[in-house]
Amino acid sequence: MVIAYVMVKAHTGDADRLKAEIEAVDGVVEAHIVAGDVDFIAKVEVETPAEVKDVAATHIQDIQGVETTQTYIAMD
């Protein structure tokens, strides 16, 4: 099992819609609206690092209103 955290910056004020759409992505087990340099943090649990890339770079970045993402894979 690969666990990763995806930091999401958004350029829209529709936080509830974005949170719901992020949580609906296969592999995302939870998402939180946060204060700070990013707007959301999504926890991803999948089988392979390639699936992390698919979740973050394809599915989350394709959501309308998502500006950028940064992905961190847990090492423990």
XYZ file of N, CA, C and O in Angstrom:
304
model
N 0.851 -1.185 0.000
C 0.000 0.000 0.000
C 0.892 1.241 0.000
O 1.825 1.343 0.786
N 0.603 2.167 -0.876
C 1.320 3.438 -0.964
C 0.394 4.525 -0.427
O -0.754 4.635 -0.848
N 0.916 5.304 0.517
C 0.171 6.439 1.068
C 0.859 7.710 0.611
O 2.089 7.822 0.682
N 0.061 8.651 0.143
C 0.597 9.934 -0.304
C -0.330 11.051 0.140
O -1.514 10.827 0.405
N 0.230 12.238 0.212
C -0.539 13.433 0.545
C -0.400 14.414 -0.612
O 0.708 14.723 -1.043
N -1.540 14.869 -1.115
C -1.555 15.792 -2.244
C -1.998 17.159 -1.730
O -3.099 17.298 -1.193
N -1.102 18.141 -1.876
C -1.413 19.517 -1.512
C -2.034 20.178 -2.744
O -1.480 20.099 -3.842
N -3.178 20.804 -2.553
C -3.929 21.357 -3.682
C -4.126 22.855 -3.490
O -4.655 23.285 -2.463
N -3.710 23.625 -4.492
C -4.026 25.053 -4.539
C -5.180 25.238 -5.509
O -5.184 24.656 -6.595
N -6.138 26.043 -5.107
C -7.307 26.290 -5.950
C -7.421 27.781 -6.232
O -6.993 28.608 -5.433
N -8.029 28.132 -7.363
C -8.222 29.542 -7.709
C -9.694 29.905 -7.793
O -10.116 30.729 -8.581
N -10.467 29.261 -6.930
C -11.899 29.549 -6.907
C -12.356 29.613 -5.458
O -11.700 29.074 -4.574
N -13.483 30.229 -5.231
C -14.027 30.321 -3.891
C -14.990 29.198 -3.553
O -15.597 29.207 -2.497
N -15.140 28.221 -4.425
C -16.119 27.149 -4.247
C -15.499 25.964 -3.516
O -15.380 24.858 -4.054
N -15.115 26.176 -2.256
C -14.369 25.172 -1.501
C -15.158 23.889 -1.273
O -14.600 22.792 -1.380
N -16.430 23.986 -0.953
C -17.217 22.784 -0.674
C -17.339 21.889 -1.904
O -17.215 20.668 -1.807
N -17.547 22.474 -3.075
C -17.641 21.694 -4.304
C -16.310 21.014 -4.603
O -16.258 19.825 -4.915
N -15.223 21.768 -4.483
C -13.903 21.194 -4.747
C -13.578 20.061 -3.785
O -13.072 19.013 -4.195
N -13.872 20.245 -2.521
C -13.616 19.199 -1.528
C -14.380 17.935 -1.892
O -13.826 16.836 -1.884
N -15.638 18.081 -2.252
C -16.456 16.925 -2.619
C -15.907 16.232 -3.862
O -15.873 14.995 -3.932
N -15.472 17.003 -4.847
C -14.933 16.405 -6.071
C -13.603 15.709 -5.820
O -13.327 14.655 -6.397
N -12.768 16.289 -4.970
C -11.493 15.647 -4.620
C -11.766 14.339 -3.892
O -11.167 13.298 -4.194
N -12.683 14.355 -2.936
C -13.006 13.143 -2.178
C -13.614 12.047 -3.056
O -13.500 10.867 -2.739
N -14.228 12.427 -4.173
C -14.862 11.454 -5.064
C -13.862 10.727 -5.965
O -14.210 9.733 -6.595
N -12.621 11.200 -6.013
C -11.604 10.564 -6.855
C -11.218 9.218 -6.242
O -10.927 9.139 -5.039
N -11.198 8.170 -7.054
C -10.770 6.852 -6.583
C -9.348 6.930 -6.055
O -8.461 7.482 -6.719
N -9.140 6.411 -4.856
C -7.831 6.443 -4.219
C -7.719 7.498 -3.137
O -6.876 7.390 -2.248
N -8.559 8.533 -3.205
C -8.561 9.556 -2.160
C -9.403 9.031 -1.004
O -10.573 8.708 -1.179
N -8.785 8.933 0.179
C -9.512 8.413 1.335
C -10.029 9.523 2.236
O -10.963 9.305 3.011
N -9.439 10.695 2.148
C -9.967 11.856 2.869
C -9.370 13.122 2.281
O -8.306 13.098 1.670
N -10.075 14.229 2.468
C -9.603 15.536 2.017
C -10.028 16.568 3.048
O -11.091 16.452 3.653
N -9.168 17.559 3.229
C -9.442 18.598 4.220
C -9.161 19.972 3.630
O -8.172 20.157 2.916
N -10.013 20.920 3.936
C -9.760 22.322 3.643
C -8.824 22.818 4.735
O -9.073 22.582 5.927
N -7.725 23.473 4.330
C -6.733 23.908 5.305
C -6.376 25.377 5.093
O -6.602 25.939 4.029
N -5.809 25.969 6.131
C -5.287 27.328 6.037
C -3.786 27.233 5.780
O -3.133 26.292 6.215
N -3.261 28.188 5.055
C -1.829 28.189 4.788
C -1.536 28.374 3.310
O -2.317 28.981 2.581
N -0.417 27.809 2.862
C 0.027 27.977 1.487
C -0.816 27.207 0.476
O -0.777 27.501 -0.714
N -1.534 26.183 0.935
C -2.410 25.410 0.053
C -3.830 25.494 0.582
O -4.061 25.911 1.716
N -4.782 25.065 -0.243
C -6.188 25.159 0.136
C -6.780 23.839 0.627
O -7.714 23.828 1.416
N -6.216 22.725 0.129
C -6.696 21.388 0.502
C -5.512 20.452 0.684
O -4.493 20.603 0.011
N -5.692 19.460 1.541
C -4.773 18.336 1.618
C -5.612 17.078 1.447
O -6.599 16.876 2.159
N -5.215 16.245 0.473
C -5.916 14.991 0.211
C -4.988 13.832 0.558
O -3.828 13.819 0.154
N -5.511 12.866 1.296
C -4.766 11.649 1.598
C -5.147 10.600 0.571
O -6.331 10.337 0.357
N -4.125 10.004 -0.034
C -4.324 9.010 -1.085
C -3.760 7.676 -0.612
O -2.641 7.633 -0.083
N -4.524 6.612 -0.792
C -4.051 5.261 -0.508
C -4.312 4.405 -1.741
O -5.462 4.193 -2.121
N -3.230 3.938 -2.364
C -3.316 3.118 -3.575
C -2.255 2.026 -3.516
O -1.454 1.973 -2.581
N -2.219 1.185 -4.527
C -1.308 0.046 -4.522
C 0.102 0.362 -5.018
O 1.062 -0.259 -4.578
N 0.247 1.305 -5.950
C 1.558 1.560 -6.559
C 1.834 3.059 -6.673
O 0.905 3.870 -6.714
N 3.116 3.441 -6.773
C 3.443 4.852 -7.019
C 2.839 5.376 -8.322
O 2.465 6.549 -8.401
N 2.727 4.516 -9.329
C 2.119 4.949 -10.592
C 0.664 5.369 -10.387
O 0.181 6.303 -11.033
N -0.030 4.686 -9.482
C -1.416 5.059 -9.195
C -1.483 6.408 -8.477
O -2.432 7.167 -8.672
N -0.491 6.720 -7.649
C -0.432 8.042 -7.005
C -0.358 9.107 -8.088
O -1.087 10.102 -8.049
N 0.516 8.897 -9.058
C 0.657 9.850 -10.166
C -0.665 10.016 -10.904
O -1.064 11.143 -11.226
N -1.353 8.927 -11.161
C -2.630 8.987 -11.870
C -3.665 9.784 -11.079
O -4.360 10.636 -11.631
N -3.739 9.532 -9.777
C -4.700 10.247 -8.936
C -4.392 11.738 -8.913
O -5.273 12.571 -9.147
N -3.127 12.095 -8.659
C -2.763 13.506 -8.497
C -2.679 14.244 -9.823
O -3.308 15.292 -10.000
N -1.886 13.706 -10.747
C -1.582 14.439 -11.979
C -2.708 14.371 -12.999
O -2.803 15.242 -13.853
N -3.538 13.370 -12.919
C -4.624 13.254 -13.889
C -5.949 13.673 -13.270
O -6.554 14.657 -13.681
N -6.392 12.941 -12.262
C -7.748 13.147 -11.757
C -7.926 14.424 -10.937
O -8.861 15.186 -11.177
N -7.053 14.664 -9.972
C -7.225 15.872 -9.149
C -6.949 17.123 -9.974
O -7.706 18.089 -9.920
N -5.887 17.111 -10.779
C -5.576 18.308 -11.573
C -6.613 18.587 -12.652
O -6.705 19.711 -13.128
N -7.396 17.588 -13.028
C -8.451 17.799 -14.024
C -9.706 18.450 -13.460
O -10.589 18.841 -14.211
N -9.795 18.569 -12.143
C -10.973 19.178 -11.528
C -10.960 20.682 -11.803
O -9.952 21.357 -11.558
N -12.080 21.181 -12.302
C -12.174 22.609 -12.588
C -12.020 23.404 -11.301
O -12.708 23.149 -10.312
N -11.091 24.357 -11.298
C -10.823 25.177 -10.121
C -9.518 24.819 -9.438
O -9.018 25.590 -8.629
N -8.946 23.661 -9.759
C -7.649 23.281 -9.190
C -6.562 23.970 -10.003
O -6.509 23.868 -11.222
N -5.689 24.687 -9.298
C -4.616 25.432 -9.949
C -3.348 24.588 -10.038
O -2.806 24.384 -11.122
N -2.865 24.099 -8.900
C -1.652 23.288 -8.874
C -1.753 22.246 -7.770
O -2.567 22.372 -6.848
N -0.898 21.230 -7.876
C -0.787 20.224 -6.820
C 0.678 19.942 -6.551
O 1.537 20.142 -7.419
N 0.945 19.487 -5.332
C 2.253 18.957 -4.948
C 1.968 17.667 -4.217
O 1.075 17.619 -3.380
N 2.735 16.632 -4.544
C 2.479 15.320 -3.983
C 3.658 14.852 -3.147
O 4.805 14.971 -3.578
N 3.352 14.311 -1.977
C 4.366 13.783 -1.059
C 3.998 12.350 -0.729
O 2.917 12.089 -0.225
N 4.913 11.421 -1.026
C 4.687 10.017 -0.728
C 5.259 9.715 0.647
O 6.420 10.069 0.942
N 4.462 9.074 1.513
C 4.908 8.718 2.855
C 5.977 7.634 2.765
O 5.868 6.704 1.966
N 6.994 7.744 3.594
C 8.108 6.812 3.561
C 8.087 5.809 4.703
O 8.943 4.952 4.797
N 7.117 5.905 5.599
C 7.071 4.958 6.717
C 5.825 4.111 6.682
O 4.932 4.280 5.927
